[in-house]
XYZ file of N, CA and C in Angstrom:
786
model
N 33.780 211.702 141.158
C 34.022 210.622 140.880
C 35.216 210.844 139.167
N 35.951 210.758 139.077
C 36.720 211.010 138.184
C 36.017 210.051 137.211
N 36.033 211.084 135.753
C 35.819 210.544 134.740
C 36.648 209.608 133.929
N 36.658 208.038 133.386
C 37.653 207.319 133.537
C 38.096 207.358 131.763
N 39.229 207.621 131.119
C 39.444 207.651 129.753
C 40.386 207.133 129.417
N 40.562 206.149 128.104
C 41.780 205.238 127.501
C 42.103 205.855 126.357
N 43.167 205.788 125.250
C 43.530 205.291 124.262
C 42.536 205.537 123.019
N 41.418 204.125 123.668
C 41.063 203.526 122.672
C 39.819 204.325 123.215
N 39.013 204.650 123.705
C 37.912 205.690 124.170
C 37.908 207.495 123.098
N 39.509 208.188 123.373
C 39.758 208.760 122.851
C 39.632 208.824 120.856
N 39.649 207.641 120.749
C 40.028 207.491 118.923
C 38.536 206.998 118.617
N 37.691 206.769 119.704
C 36.419 206.644 119.120
C 35.986 207.738 119.216
N 36.074 208.332 120.109
C 35.415 209.792 120.156
C 35.514 210.709 119.037
N 37.002 210.455 118.924
C 37.328 211.533 117.708
C 36.799 211.175 116.114
N 36.692 209.688 116.178
C 35.617 209.288 114.609
C 34.435 209.870 114.979
N 33.916 209.693 116.281
C 32.704 209.685 115.838
C 31.665 209.966 117.499
N 31.696 210.960 118.005
C 31.162 211.373 118.909
C 29.935 210.877 119.562
N 28.803 210.073 118.612
C 27.821 209.292 118.524
C 28.133 208.050 119.201
N 28.783 207.757 118.338
C 29.699 206.254 118.598
C 29.903 205.933 119.876
N 30.887 207.135 120.723
C 31.586 206.625 121.827
C 30.413 206.992 122.656
N 28.706 207.989 122.654
C 27.972 207.769 123.449
C 27.216 206.624 123.775
N 26.884 206.149 122.416
C 26.507 204.730 122.314
C 27.348 203.589 123.184
N 28.498 203.665 123.093
C 29.392 202.502 123.895
C 29.570 202.539 125.094
N 30.043 203.698 125.369
C 29.963 204.381 126.636
C 29.452 204.946 127.652
N 29.075 205.436 127.059
C 27.796 206.926 127.691
C 26.518 205.667 127.827
N 25.736 204.802 127.024
C 24.654 204.694 127.185
C 24.693 203.156 127.320
N 25.983 202.336 126.975
C 26.667 200.770 127.313
C 25.986 199.878 126.566
N 25.993 200.212 125.188
C 25.242 199.635 123.891
C 26.570 198.916 123.542
N 26.012 197.285 123.618
C 27.286 196.749 122.725
C 27.293 196.128 121.223
N 28.688 196.343 120.656
C 28.776 195.950 119.100
C 29.378 194.969 118.830
N 28.908 194.732 117.437
C 30.027 193.119 117.427
C 31.520 193.382 117.414
N 32.395 192.302 117.566
C 33.499 192.569 117.468
C 33.997 192.023 116.328
N 35.490 192.177 115.798
C 35.859 192.061 114.763
C 37.129 191.240 115.001
N 37.410 190.992 116.348
C 39.013 190.502 116.285
C 38.788 189.048 116.819
N 39.618 188.304 116.080
C 39.755 186.851 116.310
C 40.074 186.095 117.787
N 40.280 184.747 117.815
C 41.801 184.195 118.957
C 42.855 185.402 119.593
N 42.891 185.533 120.243
C 44.228 186.137 120.964
C 45.434 185.599 121.192
N 45.430 184.229 121.472
C 46.117 183.405 121.669
C 47.623 183.422 121.360
N 47.221 183.525 120.009
C 48.446 183.714 119.021
C 49.250 184.997 119.644
N 48.732 186.144 119.668
C 49.447 187.515 120.254
C 49.542 187.294 121.648
N 49.118 186.674 122.495
C 49.518 186.536 123.767
C 50.282 185.851 123.986
N 50.195 184.802 123.211
C 51.612 183.781 123.717
C 53.034 184.997 123.455
N 52.859 185.437 122.130
C 54.144 186.155 121.678
C 54.405 187.701 122.811
N 53.188 187.791 123.005
C 53.638 188.643 124.395
C 54.148 188.464 125.652
N 53.607 187.283 126.176
C 54.212 186.677 126.981
C 55.135 186.439 127.308
N 55.646 185.467 125.859
C 57.119 185.340 125.818
C 58.450 186.476 126.010
N 57.871 187.801 125.310
C 58.521 188.781 125.392
C 58.958 189.616 126.778
N 57.447 189.666 127.383
C 57.588 189.709 129.030
C 58.769 189.079 129.383
N 58.446 187.866 129.610
C 59.071 187.151 130.386
C 60.979 187.227 130.205
N 61.267 187.648 128.796
C 62.817 187.548 128.317
C 63.071 188.900 128.772
N 62.573 189.582 128.989
C 63.230 190.978 129.442
C 62.829 190.897 130.985
N 61.488 190.734 131.965
C 61.692 190.327 132.967
C 62.643 189.999 133.772
N 63.006 188.146 132.779
C 63.534 187.517 134.280
C 64.816 187.227 133.830
N 65.080 188.063 132.562
C 66.589 187.760 132.099
C 67.663 188.459 133.313
N 68.875 187.586 133.951
C 69.821 188.034 134.595
C 70.582 188.987 133.883
N 70.591 190.207 134.314
C 71.266 191.181 133.889
C 72.611 191.362 134.409
N 73.085 191.000 135.154
C 74.551 190.460 135.318
C 75.280 190.050 133.861
N 74.398 189.420 133.162
C 75.315 188.964 131.979
C 74.626 189.966 130.730
N 75.433 190.473 130.021
C 75.297 191.412 128.778
C 73.923 191.046 127.795
N 73.934 189.483 127.409
C 73.100 189.236 126.640
C 72.345 188.269 126.703
N 70.777 188.131 126.481
C 70.497 186.278 126.397
C 71.028 185.476 125.201
N 70.709 184.555 125.591
C 71.092 183.647 124.179
C 70.123 183.333 123.444
N 69.729 182.557 122.364
C 68.539 182.732 121.412
C 67.702 180.867 122.899
N 68.517 180.645 123.209
C 67.911 179.037 124.154
C 66.970 180.214 125.037
N 67.559 181.046 125.570
C 66.804 182.057 126.686
C 65.756 182.237 125.668
N 65.369 182.590 124.824
C 64.464 182.997 123.962
C 63.442 181.678 123.933
N 64.116 180.334 123.435
C 63.345 179.162 123.570
C 62.835 178.838 124.799
N 62.871 179.015 125.628
C 62.819 178.687 127.386
C 61.706 179.727 127.409
N 61.386 180.775 127.290
C 60.321 181.339 128.028
C 59.928 181.308 126.703
N 59.854 181.080 125.527
C 58.436 180.899 124.272
C 57.723 179.825 125.055
N 58.179 178.138 125.558
C 57.772 177.030 125.340
C 57.085 177.440 126.908
N 57.404 178.166 127.753
C 56.406 178.680 128.784
C 54.661 179.083 128.150
N 54.571 179.743 126.941
C 53.319 180.058 126.590
C 52.671 178.955 125.542
N 52.967 178.432 125.053
C 52.675 177.760 123.744
C 51.696 176.404 124.061
N 51.265 176.382 125.280
C 50.251 175.174 125.560
C 48.904 175.014 124.947
N 48.527 176.471 124.108
C 47.415 176.179 123.897
C 47.532 176.570 122.218
N 48.637 176.761 122.184
C 48.518 176.975 120.336
C 48.740 175.570 119.128
N 48.396 176.126 117.854
C 48.356 174.982 117.040
C 49.845 174.857 116.557
N 49.744 173.687 115.783
C 51.164 173.582 115.246
C 51.645 174.515 114.584
N 50.862 175.205 113.575
C 51.243 176.140 112.361
C 51.310 177.655 113.456
N 50.893 177.426 114.713
C 50.996 179.194 115.489
C 52.222 179.018 116.172
N 52.719 177.418 116.778
C 53.797 176.987 117.223
C 55.532 177.752 116.212
N 55.100 177.280 115.093
C 56.459 177.643 114.074
C 56.205 179.146 113.975
N 55.334 179.466 113.516
C 55.145 181.017 113.009
C 55.846 181.821 114.161
N 55.564 181.724 115.514
C 55.449 182.345 116.875
C 57.372 182.586 117.160
N 58.117 180.980 116.880
C 59.541 180.780 117.037
C 59.830 181.286 116.159
N 59.243 181.417 114.823
C 60.151 182.043 113.868
C 60.251 183.804 113.855
N 59.416 184.277 114.524
C 59.000 185.211 115.015
C 59.513 186.211 115.565
N 59.972 185.051 116.828
C 60.857 185.378 117.814
C 62.603 184.954 117.922
N 62.877 184.368 116.382
C 64.030 184.352 116.253
C 63.955 185.326 115.088
N 63.395 186.133 114.746
C 63.596 187.139 113.622
C 63.711 188.134 114.658
N 63.716 188.582 115.811
C 63.164 189.517 116.804
C 64.682 189.381 117.324
N 65.375 188.777 117.840
C 66.629 188.005 118.001
C 67.535 188.832 117.263
N 67.316 188.316 115.772
C 68.503 188.716 115.120
C 68.909 190.329 115.139
N 67.281 190.997 115.036
C 67.783 192.091 114.183
C 67.608 192.687 115.602
N 67.187 192.667 116.907
C 67.238 193.591 117.962
C 67.676 193.049 118.964
N 68.542 192.116 119.610
C 69.289 191.376 120.078
C 70.682 191.124 119.937
N 70.780 190.209 118.958
C 71.885 189.767 118.610
C 73.152 191.113 118.192
N 72.579 192.109 117.718
C 73.462 193.344 117.264
C 74.350 193.951 118.397
N 73.577 193.887 119.673
C 73.897 194.419 120.976
C 75.082 194.409 121.330
N 75.644 194.934 122.101
C 76.714 194.346 122.978
C 75.935 193.797 124.422
N 75.312 195.170 124.865
C 74.410 194.384 125.836
C 72.878 195.120 125.476
N 72.012 194.336 127.274
C 70.258 194.888 126.543
C 70.408 195.791 128.188
N 69.556 196.320 127.740
C 69.321 197.173 129.353
C 67.971 196.844 129.767
N 67.825 196.762 131.480
C 66.878 196.377 132.246
C 65.729 197.554 131.570
N 64.715 197.256 130.771
C 63.535 198.161 131.074
C 63.379 199.019 131.960
N 62.304 199.655 132.412
C 61.775 200.788 132.829
C 60.669 199.858 133.968
N 60.262 198.929 132.466
C 58.932 198.189 132.902
C 58.635 197.196 131.947
N 57.640 196.323 132.239
C 56.974 195.218 131.142
C 55.860 194.857 131.492
N 54.979 195.112 130.327
C 53.491 194.626 130.533
C 52.757 195.420 131.728
N 52.857 196.568 131.445
C 52.477 197.066 132.994
C 51.169 198.112 133.051
N 50.377 198.518 133.737
C 49.860 199.482 133.634
C 49.968 200.590 133.775
N 49.343 202.171 133.163
C 49.643 203.122 134.160
C 48.331 203.851 134.206
N 48.125 205.022 135.054
C 47.334 205.554 135.626
C 47.624 207.255 136.005
N 46.786 208.128 135.745
C 47.173 209.874 136.322
C 45.634 210.194 135.945
N 46.029 211.302 136.511
C 44.439 212.573 137.054
C 44.786 213.613 136.645
N 43.872 214.726 135.613
C 44.004 215.925 135.368
C 42.720 216.625 135.309
N 42.407 217.589 135.519
C 41.246 218.190 135.621
C 40.920 219.000 134.340
N 39.925 219.309 133.717
C 39.938 220.069 132.515
C 38.208 220.835 132.133
N 38.206 221.786 132.354
C 36.864 222.611 132.788
C 36.053 222.181 133.923
N 36.759 221.552 135.060
C 36.080 222.019 136.374
C 35.881 220.130 136.233
N 36.412 219.079 135.194
C 35.820 217.751 135.718
C 37.245 216.994 135.492
N 37.206 216.129 136.277
C 38.251 215.186 137.042
C 38.245 213.859 135.684
N 39.137 214.331 135.530
C 39.540 212.815 134.347
C 40.675 211.715 134.782
N 40.558 210.444 134.912
C 41.170 209.921 135.123
C 41.762 209.246 134.104
N 43.375 208.743 133.841
C 43.647 208.563 132.403
C 44.342 207.094 132.429
N 44.098 206.440 131.854
C 44.510 204.784 131.880
C 44.936 204.411 130.832
N 46.470 203.452 130.610
C 46.783 202.833 129.411
C 47.830 201.563 130.161
N 47.866 200.956 128.955
C 48.724 199.709 129.350
C 50.311 199.586 128.095
N 51.020 199.651 128.393
C 51.964 199.160 127.538
C 52.929 197.789 127.689
N 53.482 197.152 126.563
C 54.396 195.971 126.666
C 55.836 195.852 126.986
N 56.280 197.337 126.597
C 57.632 197.476 127.633
C 57.967 199.203 127.402
N 58.836 199.366 128.559
C 59.331 201.007 128.286
C 60.392 201.019 128.921
N 61.493 201.688 128.180
C 62.857 201.911 128.345
C 63.079 203.506 128.318
N 64.390 203.442 129.162
C 64.863 204.868 129.323
C 66.107 204.696 128.624
N 66.475 205.431 127.291
C 67.119 205.383 126.314
C 68.135 206.720 126.304
N 69.153 206.722 126.097
C 69.864 208.072 125.982
C 69.248 209.692 125.882
N 67.804 209.452 124.575
C 67.691 210.155 123.881
C 66.028 210.736 125.597
N 65.645 209.907 126.219
C 64.735 209.766 126.812
C 63.835 208.383 127.128
N 62.367 208.662 127.795
C 61.426 207.084 127.509
C 61.092 207.171 126.135
N 61.309 205.666 125.923
C 60.925 205.269 125.225
C 59.345 203.879 124.900
N 57.973 204.182 124.388
C 57.722 203.408 124.807
C 57.227 202.196 123.592
N 57.603 201.013 123.922
C 57.869 199.462 123.109
C 56.346 199.322 122.742
N 55.754 198.565 121.735
C 53.970 198.201 121.623
C 54.867 197.081 120.439
N 54.629 195.873 121.193
C 54.443 194.482 120.040
C 53.358 194.512 119.082
N 53.370 194.083 118.031
C 51.954 194.024 117.102
C 52.511 192.582 116.022
N 51.247 191.865 116.258
C 51.344 190.632 115.589
C 50.626 190.458 114.338
N 50.101 191.708 113.941
C 49.006 191.528 112.889
C 50.029 191.559 111.974
N 49.241 190.678 110.395
C 49.999 189.741 109.262
C 50.373 190.723 108.568
N 49.796 192.074 108.679
C 50.390 193.357 107.746
C 50.843 194.408 108.095
N 51.964 195.301 107.446
C 51.918 196.465 108.313
C 50.988 197.774 108.158
N 50.207 198.219 109.008
C 49.459 199.319 108.711
C 49.361 200.441 109.554
N 49.374 201.686 109.265
C 49.236 202.874 110.228
C 48.633 202.569 111.356
N 49.092 202.894 112.360
C 47.763 202.196 113.742
C 46.891 203.671 113.829
N 45.280 203.314 114.106
C 44.418 204.109 114.496
C 45.136 205.179 115.376
N 44.745 206.060 115.255
C 44.799 206.925 116.130
C 45.966 207.742 117.083
N 46.669 207.170 116.243
C 48.578 206.988 116.446
C 48.887 208.460 117.808
N 48.201 209.498 116.787
C 48.445 210.807 117.114
C 48.017 210.956 118.492
N 46.705 210.615 119.071
C 46.299 210.498 120.258
C 46.508 209.163 121.480
N 47.286 208.447 120.744
C 47.860 207.762 121.702
C 49.249 208.153 122.164
N 50.264 209.075 121.243
C 50.655 209.734 121.728
C 50.741 210.374 122.909
N 50.068 211.188 122.598
C 49.697 212.468 123.582
C 48.852 211.939 124.629
N 48.398 211.043 125.124
C 47.714 210.412 126.635
C 49.042 209.573 127.247
N 49.688 209.049 126.213
C 50.448 208.334 127.061
C 51.956 209.327 127.365
N 52.239 210.897 126.696
C 52.816 211.742 127.501
C 52.461 212.442 128.287
N 51.059 212.442 128.550
C 50.583 212.560 129.674
C 50.524 212.262 130.932
N 49.942 211.282 130.629
C 50.375 209.950 132.030
C 51.809 209.380 132.229
N 52.801 209.166 131.446
C 54.263 208.925 131.794
C 54.553 210.271 132.279
N 54.462 211.570 132.098
C 55.202 212.418 132.729
C 54.552 212.771 133.797
N 52.977 212.251 134.081
C 52.751 212.448 135.416
C 53.530 211.681 136.475
N 53.468 210.202 135.858
C 53.915 209.016 136.486
C 55.650 209.201 136.534
N 56.444 209.482 135.736
C 57.913 209.401 135.891
C 58.510 210.682 136.105
N 57.755 211.708 136.114
C 58.577 212.745 136.093
C 59.348 213.276 134.605
N 58.710 212.398 133.867
C 60.005 212.478 132.508
C 59.029 212.689 131.272
N 59.438 213.282 130.007
C 58.629 213.177 128.718
C 59.369 212.125 128.274
N 57.848 211.507 127.453
C 57.665 210.391 126.565
C 58.139 211.282 125.058
N 59.251 210.559 124.566
C 60.044 210.899 123.657
C 59.594 210.162 122.267
N 59.323 208.851 122.053
C 59.031 208.028 121.093
C 58.195 206.946 121.291
N 57.663 206.486 120.455
C 56.685 205.524 120.803
C 56.891 204.543 119.544
N 57.670 203.184 119.698
C 58.126 202.194 118.689
C 56.759 201.129 118.593
N 57.068 200.686 117.386
C 56.044 199.752 117.239
C 56.764 198.619 116.471
N 56.922 197.711 116.837
C 57.458 196.482 116.554
C 56.537 195.284 115.574
N 56.887 194.973 114.651
C 56.121 194.343 114.419
C 56.501 192.798 113.924
N 56.449 192.140 114.897
C 57.006 190.878 115.230
C 57.200 189.796 113.774
N 56.076 189.824 113.379
C 55.828 188.816 111.981
C 57.054 188.989 111.021
N 57.159 190.275 110.598
C 57.681 191.197 109.468
C 59.447 191.367 109.950
N 59.502 191.305 111.216
C 60.743 192.452 111.910
C 61.133 194.067 112.119
N 59.930 194.481 111.315
C 59.772 195.595 111.416
C 60.234 196.613 112.281
N 60.629 197.807 112.784
C 60.207 198.788 113.907
C 59.914 200.002 113.326
N 58.831 200.699 113.168
C 58.459 202.459 113.219
C 58.553 202.588 114.328
N 59.340 203.787 114.008
C 59.060 205.094 115.272
C 58.214 206.056 115.092
N 57.615 206.989 115.806
C 57.186 208.085 115.862
C 57.641 208.848 117.082
N 58.002 209.820 116.836
C 58.675 211.217 117.725
C 57.442 211.757 118.625
N 57.454 211.799 119.624
C 56.140 212.479 120.290
C 56.690 213.988 120.406
N 55.975 214.944 119.955
C 55.934 216.434 120.028
C 55.054 217.269 121.286
N 55.115 218.282 121.559
C 54.061 219.101 122.252
C 52.947 219.291 121.380
N 52.733 218.758 120.413
C 51.489 219.669 119.445
C 50.687 217.790 119.808
N 51.375 216.772 119.517
C 50.215 215.676 120.260
C 50.253 215.994 121.373
N 50.577 216.584 123.069
C 49.860 216.657 123.882
C 48.865 217.915 123.636
N 49.439 219.117 123.011
C 48.332 219.737 122.694
C 46.516 219.713 122.490
N 47.114 218.472 121.140
C 46.032 217.874 120.573
C 44.942 217.270 121.061
N 45.381 216.004 122.090
C 44.797 215.361 123.366
C 44.187 216.405 124.352
N 44.735 217.441 124.928
C 43.905 218.347 125.976
C 43.228 219.204 125.057
N 43.171 219.189 123.495
C 41.935 220.330 123.406
C 40.843 218.974 123.032
N 41.121 217.808 123.164
C 39.674 216.660 122.615
C 39.458 216.669 123.827
N 40.183 216.603 125.520
C 39.546 215.673 126.325
C 38.565 217.169 126.732
N 39.014 218.475 126.595
C 38.165 219.565 126.513
C 36.893 220.109 125.600
N 37.336 219.556 124.802
C 35.845 219.174 124.301
C 34.915 218.135 124.247
N 35.399 217.106 124.862
C 34.504 216.018 125.746
C 34.098 216.497 126.684
N 34.898 217.030 127.972
C 34.472 217.863 128.923
C 33.317 218.701 128.792
N 32.918 219.594 127.897
C 32.314 220.819 127.102
C 30.502 220.138 127.343
N 31.214 218.710 126.175
C 29.885 218.086 126.231
C 29.141 217.505 127.611
N 30.419 216.843 128.532
C 29.319 216.132 129.831
C 29.078 217.092 130.609
N 29.517 218.136 130.583
C 28.951 219.526 131.442
C 27.919 220.208 130.910
N 27.634 220.201 129.969
C 26.379 220.936 128.842
C 25.237 219.591 128.674
N 25.229 218.401 128.576
C 24.536 217.695 128.007
C 23.620 217.826 126.731
N 25.146 218.106 125.743
C 25.216 218.446 124.475
C 24.914 217.079 123.703
N 24.198 217.061 122.198
C 24.070 215.740 121.619
C 25.540 215.593 121.403
N 25.675 213.998 120.772
C 26.797 213.284 120.086
C 26.438 213.115 119.030
N 27.059 214.658 118.459
C 26.261 214.140 117.124
C 27.571 213.337 116.212
N 26.856 212.633 115.170
C 27.135 211.466 114.069
C 28.683 212.370 113.403
N 29.931 211.808 113.036
C 30.448 212.140 112.408
C 30.971 211.019 111.198
N 30.560 211.460 109.937
C 30.734 209.654 108.583
C 31.731 210.248 108.558
N 32.326 208.740 108.224
C 33.364 208.998 107.579
C 33.952 207.202 106.880
N 34.936 206.945 106.705
C 35.286 205.499 106.516
C 35.045 204.536 107.469
N 35.364 205.350 108.895
C 35.028 204.080 109.793
C 33.454 203.692 109.828
N 32.840 203.998 108.943
C 30.945 203.685 109.272
C 30.679 202.376 108.663
N 31.993 202.138 107.592
C 31.439 200.862 106.886
C 31.836 199.704 108.551
N 32.138 199.952 109.299
C 32.800 199.187 110.654
C 32.067 199.335 111.709
N 31.469 200.198 111.453
C 30.430 200.638 113.015
C 29.130 200.070 113.191
N 29.230 199.329 114.132
C 27.891 198.339 114.598
C 26.671 199.005 115.132
N 26.571 200.060 115.145
C 25.454 201.242 115.213
C 24.790 201.763 114.206
N 24.853 201.352 113.121
C 24.319 202.704 112.022
C 22.889 202.273 112.151
N 22.271 201.179 112.914
C 20.909 200.909 112.456
C 20.168 202.207 113.452
N 20.866 202.723 114.496
C 20.407 204.053 115.419
C 20.828 205.227 115.405
N 21.340 205.307 113.721
C 21.982 206.420 113.396
C 21.833 207.115 112.229
N 21.224 208.236 112.554
C 20.430 209.269 111.491
C 21.328 210.091 110.403
N 22.758 209.959 110.561
C 23.113 209.994 109.306
C 23.795 209.123 108.487
N 23.056 207.604 108.938
C 23.158 206.186 108.014
C 21.975 205.598 107.797
N 20.831 206.186 108.325
C 19.412 205.527 107.897
C 18.362 206.705 108.321
N 17.326 206.916 107.483
C 16.349 207.264 106.953
C 15.362 207.585 108.005
N 15.604 206.348 108.490
C 14.490 205.788 109.622
C 15.500 205.091 111.174
N 16.131 205.738 111.794
C 16.831 204.699 112.666
C 16.110 204.281 113.614
N 16.228 203.081 113.828
C 15.467 202.239 114.945
C 16.152 203.234 116.490
N 14.914 203.214 117.414
C 14.951 203.517 118.895
C 16.130 202.626 118.985
N 16.374 203.272 120.416
C 17.687 202.732 121.098
C 16.560 201.240 121.973
N 17.287 200.142 122.104
C 17.284 198.780 122.311
C 16.686 199.524 124.015
N 15.651 198.764 124.710
C 14.689 199.400 125.889
C 15.917 198.340 126.910
N 16.220 199.280 127.448
C 16.758 198.928 128.908
C 18.174 199.606 128.982
N 18.502 200.784 127.372
C 19.396 201.030 127.279
C 20.018 202.462 128.643
N 20.421 202.580 129.245
C 21.207 203.596 130.298
C 21.135 204.847 129.647
N 20.793 205.240 130.720
C 20.513 206.785 130.379
C 22.311 207.580 130.213
N 22.780 208.754 130.178
C 23.967 209.322 130.476
C 24.554 209.571 131.642
N 25.549 209.040 131.989
C 25.941 209.397 132.972
C 26.221 210.913 133.941
N 25.954 211.156 134.892
C 25.929 212.138 135.507
C 27.548 212.506 136.037
N 28.033 213.579 135.205
C 29.672 213.596 136.054
C 29.240 215.173 136.593
N 30.275 214.332 137.783
C 30.205 215.391 139.280
C 31.392 216.355 139.029
N 31.353 217.352 139.288
C 32.311 219.015 138.702
C 33.323 218.564 139.722
N 34.610 218.627 139.787
C 35.698 219.276 140.474
C 36.009 220.383 140.396
N 35.401 221.366 141.490
C 35.595 222.903 141.459
C 37.623 223.355 141.730
N 38.077 223.534 141.088
C 39.378 224.461 141.352
C 39.253 225.139 142.850
N 40.299 225.189 143.327
C 40.658 226.005 144.662
C 41.639 226.801 144.327
């Protein structure tokens, strides 16, 4: 059975192997810092419909088309969220649609990706999702919409680039060239170029994880700024002189079946 991996799992593992083990191997839950997703879901849903349902026989949608798609997703929003969301969509239209002579139909919208490969005789299944995937003159470009109130560097962006490089290459037989983050509230777009170094970094990290899975080694803690946001500090020997034992009923680490190469 393949061992499942995602960008979130890889980022957690790179920050702290012990936290990764607690969460994904031992099944310990930790407090969530996320608030209500309704506002973000509404904007993502509207943008998905804008591109998915547009009649591409016509060169450009109008702002009225944006309004039609937006109103399909506003049923659970407050008046303030309604206003702020519509302002974000108007800004998006003015910056990324109105200046064009025509828009291209994306390769995909709001879709999931899956791929698999072997490292150190362990079969890994890679998964991810994206908001929009475009085929440009330079190659594949992945679009990720952000609804945060501030613009900040994305955690583990290099690992996300490398993971999506692997998955898209297997899915489309074409390499990912760019990942663009569009901050909808601010109307700003940040683009990252994808390199072979991103590809190699992810392969090396997964290889290190495979060694731990095969040898049943300790998942050692890694101390850093992420510790302040960690919900497992009470069990961590690096943060507590007398760490608490794991709760009763915590599962043992999973047994990973090796895939023998032929």
